[in-house]
Amino acid sequence: MTRYRSYNALPDQPEGTSEIRDRIIAAATQLFEEHGFRKTSIDAITRDARTSKRTVYEYFPDKHAILSVVLAQFIRQRFTELERMKAQDSGLPPRDVLRHLAQGLSDVARDGESKAMYRLLLAEADHVPDIARASHDIGLQQVVELVHKPLSALGIGDAEMAAQIFYDVFVMAPLNRALVGVEPMPINVDVALDALLDGFSRT
């Protein structure tokens, strides 16, 4: 399976996390969502995390590093939930697995937390392009890993391309509509999925 990019801009989750580090991330997440990245100061993060600025810098070299961890943690948490759902569906036919994943991804994309994080990412994309690109790519890669096996099991020749379209249809489209306040399309997951699969089965 193709790996799209290295995700150096988004850090790995450390094996052991401290309660102080968790407080810093929680405080930064809340402040970034409410005020944006540029309007949030290290002083504000320090205050809300109930720690010292020196302690913050012991964990993170700068505010960009905090943003990277906030985004990485959010993405991993969301896809952990979807991986759990996929594991529960392991005995189902591949098309049913894909149907449940499509619905789950669409629901996640439209919820309040996802909209807040995507809004933050778009607002800062010009200022932190590496972080923005890495966030998009790791989300895409997670979806590819979720759906590649059931797509291949259905005999889809170009499962890689089908997975990318799956991401665009069931993640990016509902997320963008939700972000601008447009009511979600009354999309029938079965119809959309059948159209995608039938289109690739003819190629």
mmCIF file of C-alpha atoms in Angstrom:
data_model
loop_
_atom_site.group_PDB
_atom_site.id
_atom_site.type_symbol
_atom_site.label_atom_id
_atom_site.label_comp_id
_atom_site.label_asym_id
_atom_site.label_seq_id
_atom_site.Cartn_x
_atom_site.Cartn_y
_atom_site.Cartn_z
ATOM 1 C CA MET A 1 0.000 0.000 0.000
ATOM 2 C CA THR A 2 1.268 3.438 -0.878
ATOM 3 C CA ARG A 3 2.389 5.668 1.959
ATOM 4 C CA TYR A 4 1.522 9.210 1.033
ATOM 5 C CA ARG A 5 3.999 11.209 3.068
ATOM 6 C CA SER A 6 6.089 11.036 6.163
ATOM 7 C CA TYR A 7 4.282 12.651 9.041
ATOM 8 C CA ASN A 8 7.230 14.335 10.689
ATOM 9 C CA ALA A 9 5.181 17.472 11.299
ATOM 10 C CA LEU A 10 2.829 15.485 13.524
ATOM 11 C CA PRO A 11 4.586 13.832 16.459
ATOM 12 C CA ASP A 12 4.062 10.299 17.655
ATOM 13 C CA GLN A 13 2.236 9.760 20.907
ATOM 14 C CA PRO A 14 4.870 9.246 23.621
ATOM 15 C CA GLU A 15 4.773 5.936 25.452
ATOM 16 C CA GLY A 16 4.341 7.600 28.811
ATOM 17 C CA THR A 17 2.443 10.832 29.242
ATOM 18 C CA SER A 18 2.369 12.945 32.347
ATOM 19 C CA GLU A 19 -0.620 14.560 33.980
ATOM 20 C CA ILE A 20 0.988 17.972 33.471
ATOM 21 C CA ARG A 21 1.519 17.376 29.754
ATOM 22 C CA ASP A 22 -2.079 16.253 29.417
ATOM 23 C CA ARG A 23 -3.244 19.447 31.132
ATOM 24 C CA ILE A 24 -1.180 21.554 28.744
ATOM 25 C CA ILE A 25 -2.676 19.793 25.718
ATOM 26 C CA ALA A 26 -6.217 20.051 27.094
ATOM 27 C CA ALA A 27 -5.801 23.757 27.827
ATOM 28 C CA ALA A 28 -4.254 24.468 24.433
ATOM 29 C CA THR A 29 -6.989 22.535 22.629
ATOM 30 C CA GLN A 30 -9.705 24.565 24.320
ATOM 31 C CA LEU A 31 -7.955 27.888 23.726
ATOM 32 C CA PHE A 32 -7.110 27.142 20.091
ATOM 33 C CA GLU A 33 -10.739 26.218 19.406
ATOM 34 C CA GLU A 34 -12.083 29.346 21.128
ATOM 35 C CA HIS A 35 -9.548 31.974 20.062
ATOM 36 C CA GLY A 36 -7.472 30.496 17.243
ATOM 37 C CA PHE A 37 -3.798 29.626 17.178
ATOM 38 C CA ARG A 38 -2.326 33.092 16.671
ATOM 39 C CA LYS A 39 -4.463 34.748 19.347
ATOM 40 C CA THR A 40 -3.595 32.125 21.941
ATOM 41 C CA SER A 41 -0.477 32.926 23.933
ATOM 42 C CA ILE A 42 1.821 30.624 25.841
ATOM 43 C CA ASP A 43 0.886 32.668 28.908
ATOM 44 C CA ALA A 44 -2.787 31.778 28.411
ATOM 45 C CA ILE A 45 -1.962 28.096 27.973
ATOM 46 C CA THR A 46 0.201 28.223 31.090
ATOM 47 C CA ARG A 47 -2.598 29.844 33.089
ATOM 48 C CA ASP A 48 -5.320 27.421 32.010
ATOM 49 C CA ALA A 49 -3.042 24.406 32.444
ATOM 50 C CA ARG A 50 -2.263 25.558 35.996
ATOM 51 C CA THR A 51 1.464 25.265 35.532
ATOM 52 C CA SER A 52 4.487 27.467 34.856
ATOM 53 C CA LYS A 53 5.824 28.735 31.558
ATOM 54 C CA ARG A 54 9.098 26.992 32.297
ATOM 55 C CA THR A 55 7.253 23.683 32.644
ATOM 56 C CA VAL A 56 5.435 24.232 29.345
ATOM 57 C CA TYR A 57 8.773 24.751 27.591
ATOM 58 C CA GLU A 58 10.154 21.606 29.190
ATOM 59 C CA TYR A 59 7.557 19.655 27.219
ATOM 60 C CA PHE A 60 7.245 21.764 24.066
ATOM 61 C CA PRO A 61 9.860 23.962 22.362
ATOM 62 C CA ASP A 62 7.253 26.398 21.023
ATOM 63 C CA LYS A 63 3.550 26.935 20.335
ATOM 64 C CA HIS A 64 3.783 25.214 16.944
ATOM 65 C CA ALA A 65 4.868 22.026 18.690
ATOM 66 C CA ILE A 66 1.808 22.239 20.925
ATOM 67 C CA LEU A 67 -0.454 22.664 17.890
ATOM 68 C CA SER A 68 1.132 19.619 16.245
ATOM 69 C CA VAL A 69 0.384 17.476 19.275
ATOM 70 C CA VAL A 70 -3.164 18.819 19.620
ATOM 71 C CA LEU A 71 -3.956 17.887 16.013
ATOM 72 C CA ALA A 72 -2.175 14.535 16.116
ATOM 73 C CA GLN A 73 -3.930 13.518 19.311
ATOM 74 C CA PHE A 74 -7.337 14.486 17.948
ATOM 75 C CA ILE A 75 -6.838 12.560 14.694
ATOM 76 C CA ARG A 76 -5.582 9.441 16.468
ATOM 77 C CA GLN A 77 -8.450 9.450 18.953
ATOM 78 C CA ARG A 78 -11.038 9.665 16.195
ATOM 79 C CA PHE A 79 -9.547 6.863 14.146
ATOM 80 C CA THR A 80 -9.087 4.677 17.206
ATOM 81 C CA GLU A 81 -12.879 4.776 17.575
ATOM 82 C CA LEU A 82 -13.335 3.809 13.921
ATOM 83 C CA GLU A 83 -10.772 1.007 14.160
ATOM 84 C CA ARG A 84 -12.740 -0.380 17.091
ATOM 85 C CA MET A 85 -15.920 -0.268 15.032
ATOM 86 C CA LYS A 86 -14.195 -2.018 12.127
ATOM 87 C CA ALA A 87 -12.935 -4.763 14.457
ATOM 88 C CA GLN A 88 -16.500 -5.368 15.640
ATOM 89 C CA ASP A 89 -17.565 -5.735 11.999
ATOM 90 C CA SER A 90 -14.779 -8.173 11.133
ATOM 91 C CA GLY A 91 -17.173 -11.046 10.424
ATOM 92 C CA LEU A 92 -19.386 -9.058 8.058
ATOM 93 C CA PRO A 93 -19.181 -9.041 4.246
ATOM 94 C CA PRO A 94 -16.748 -6.391 2.910
ATOM 95 C CA ARG A 95 -19.537 -4.221 1.489
ATOM 96 C CA ASP A 96 -21.245 -4.063 4.894
ATOM 97 C CA VAL A 97 -17.943 -3.160 6.564
ATOM 98 C CA LEU A 98 -17.500 -0.319 4.074
ATOM 99 C CA ARG A 99 -21.083 0.835 4.587
ATOM 100 C CA HIS A 100 -20.604 1.076 8.356
ATOM 101 C CA LEU A 101 -17.263 2.854 7.946
ATOM 102 C CA ALA A 102 -18.768 5.320 5.475
ATOM 103 C CA GLN A 103 -21.558 6.180 7.896
ATOM 104 C CA GLY A 104 -19.158 6.414 10.824
ATOM 105 C CA LEU A 105 -16.741 8.678 8.957
ATOM 106 C CA SER A 106 -19.541 10.936 7.784
ATOM 107 C CA ASP A 107 -20.928 11.236 11.314
ATOM 108 C CA VAL A 108 -17.496 12.043 12.760
ATOM 109 C CA ALA A 109 -16.832 14.644 10.060
ATOM 110 C CA ARG A 110 -20.007 16.543 10.936
ATOM 111 C CA ASP A 111 -19.669 16.660 14.706
ATOM 112 C CA GLY A 112 -18.753 19.804 16.616
ATOM 113 C CA GLU A 113 -15.221 18.809 17.595
ATOM 114 C CA SER A 114 -14.253 17.899 14.050
ATOM 115 C CA LYS A 115 -15.625 21.181 12.725
ATOM 116 C CA ALA A 116 -13.689 23.121 15.369
ATOM 117 C CA MET A 117 -10.426 21.361 14.540
ATOM 118 C CA TYR A 118 -10.916 21.729 10.791
ATOM 119 C CA ARG A 119 -11.750 25.410 11.201
ATOM 120 C CA LEU A 120 -8.544 25.842 13.217
ATOM 121 C CA LEU A 121 -6.542 24.004 10.564
ATOM 122 C CA LEU A 122 -7.916 26.092 7.706
ATOM 123 C CA ALA A 123 -7.359 29.348 9.572
ATOM 124 C CA GLU A 124 -3.701 28.548 10.178
ATOM 125 C CA ALA A 125 -2.865 26.642 6.984
ATOM 126 C CA ASP A 126 -0.996 29.567 5.397
ATOM 127 C CA HIS A 127 1.069 30.115 8.537
ATOM 128 C CA VAL A 128 1.886 26.486 9.373
ATOM 129 C CA PRO A 129 1.679 24.732 5.979
ATOM 130 C CA ASP A 130 3.741 21.722 7.042
ATOM 131 C CA ILE A 131 1.455 21.014 9.990
ATOM 132 C CA ALA A 132 -1.666 21.556 7.883
ATOM 133 C CA ARG A 133 -0.403 19.254 5.136
ATOM 134 C CA ALA A 134 0.649 16.567 7.595
ATOM 135 C CA SER A 135 -2.747 16.695 9.312
ATOM 136 C CA HIS A 136 -4.556 16.212 6.011
ATOM 137 C CA ASP A 137 -2.232 13.442 4.890
ATOM 138 C CA ILE A 138 -2.405 11.477 8.115
ATOM 139 C CA GLY A 139 -6.204 11.661 8.023
ATOM 140 C CA LEU A 140 -6.192 10.374 4.458
ATOM 141 C CA GLN A 141 -3.732 7.627 5.309
ATOM 142 C CA GLN A 142 -5.853 6.490 8.241
ATOM 143 C CA VAL A 143 -8.900 6.211 5.965
ATOM 144 C CA VAL A 144 -6.896 4.323 3.341
ATOM 145 C CA GLU A 145 -5.776 1.833 5.979
ATOM 146 C CA LEU A 146 -9.347 1.402 7.200
ATOM 147 C CA VAL A 147 -10.909 0.703 3.807
ATOM 148 C CA HIS A 148 -8.118 -0.756 1.670
ATOM 149 C CA LYS A 149 -8.628 -4.369 2.764
ATOM 150 C CA PRO A 150 -12.426 -4.529 2.266
ATOM 151 C CA LEU A 151 -12.074 -2.696 -1.054
ATOM 152 C CA SER A 152 -9.485 -5.216 -2.227
ATOM 153 C CA ALA A 153 -11.686 -8.086 -1.021
ATOM 154 C CA LEU A 154 -14.406 -6.829 -3.373
ATOM 155 C CA GLY A 155 -12.009 -7.090 -6.301
ATOM 156 C CA ILE A 156 -11.565 -3.356 -6.782
ATOM 157 C CA GLY A 157 -8.553 -3.126 -9.074
ATOM 158 C CA ASP A 158 -7.387 0.308 -7.981
ATOM 159 C CA ALA A 159 -8.217 0.095 -4.288
ATOM 160 C CA GLU A 160 -5.798 2.941 -3.548
ATOM 161 C CA MET A 161 -7.646 5.424 -5.741
ATOM 162 C CA ALA A 162 -11.023 4.143 -4.535
ATOM 163 C CA ALA A 163 -9.907 4.739 -0.944
ATOM 164 C CA GLN A 164 -8.966 8.333 -1.739
ATOM 165 C CA ILE A 165 -12.376 8.969 -3.312
ATOM 166 C CA PHE A 166 -13.980 7.290 -0.295
ATOM 167 C CA TYR A 167 -12.173 9.874 1.861
ATOM 168 C CA ASP A 168 -13.333 12.777 -0.304
ATOM 169 C CA VAL A 169 -16.967 11.637 -0.405
ATOM 170 C CA PHE A 170 -17.500 10.532 3.178
ATOM 171 C CA VAL A 171 -15.092 12.817 5.074
ATOM 172 C CA MET A 172 -14.172 15.973 3.192
ATOM 173 C CA ALA A 173 -17.542 16.666 1.560
ATOM 174 C CA PRO A 174 -19.644 16.510 4.758
ATOM 175 C CA LEU A 175 -16.921 18.314 6.717
ATOM 176 C CA ASN A 176 -16.761 21.219 4.275
ATOM 177 C CA ARG A 177 -20.538 21.523 4.137
ATOM 178 C CA ALA A 178 -20.794 21.494 7.914
ATOM 179 C CA LEU A 179 -18.029 24.073 8.235
ATOM 180 C CA VAL A 180 -19.816 26.675 6.100
ATOM 181 C CA GLY A 181 -23.163 26.029 7.737
ATOM 182 C CA VAL A 182 -24.750 24.210 4.814
ATOM 183 C CA GLU A 183 -27.172 21.494 5.789
ATOM 184 C CA PRO A 184 -25.682 18.061 5.137
ATOM 185 C CA MET A 185 -26.843 16.518 1.912
ATOM 186 C CA PRO A 186 -29.515 13.870 2.428
ATOM 187 C CA ILE A 187 -26.906 11.410 1.231
ATOM 188 C CA ASN A 188 -27.869 7.782 1.085
ATOM 189 C CA VAL A 189 -24.716 5.962 2.105
ATOM 190 C CA ASP A 190 -25.798 2.818 0.267
ATOM 191 C CA VAL A 191 -26.389 4.705 -2.985
ATOM 192 C CA ALA A 192 -23.115 6.651 -2.749
ATOM 193 C CA LEU A 193 -21.123 3.555 -1.866
ATOM 194 C CA ASP A 194 -22.703 1.502 -4.642
ATOM 195 C CA ALA A 195 -21.918 4.239 -7.167
ATOM 196 C CA LEU A 196 -18.291 4.338 -6.050
ATOM 197 C CA LEU A 197 -17.853 0.566 -6.070
ATOM 198 C CA ASP A 198 -19.721 0.028 -9.329
ATOM 199 C CA GLY A 199 -17.673 2.729 -11.017
ATOM 200 C CA PHE A 200 -14.402 1.088 -10.040
ATOM 201 C CA SER A 201 -15.591 -2.422 -10.815
ATOM 202 C CA ARG A 202 -16.047 -1.342 -14.442
ATOM 203 C CA THR A 203 -12.519 0.067 -14.759
#
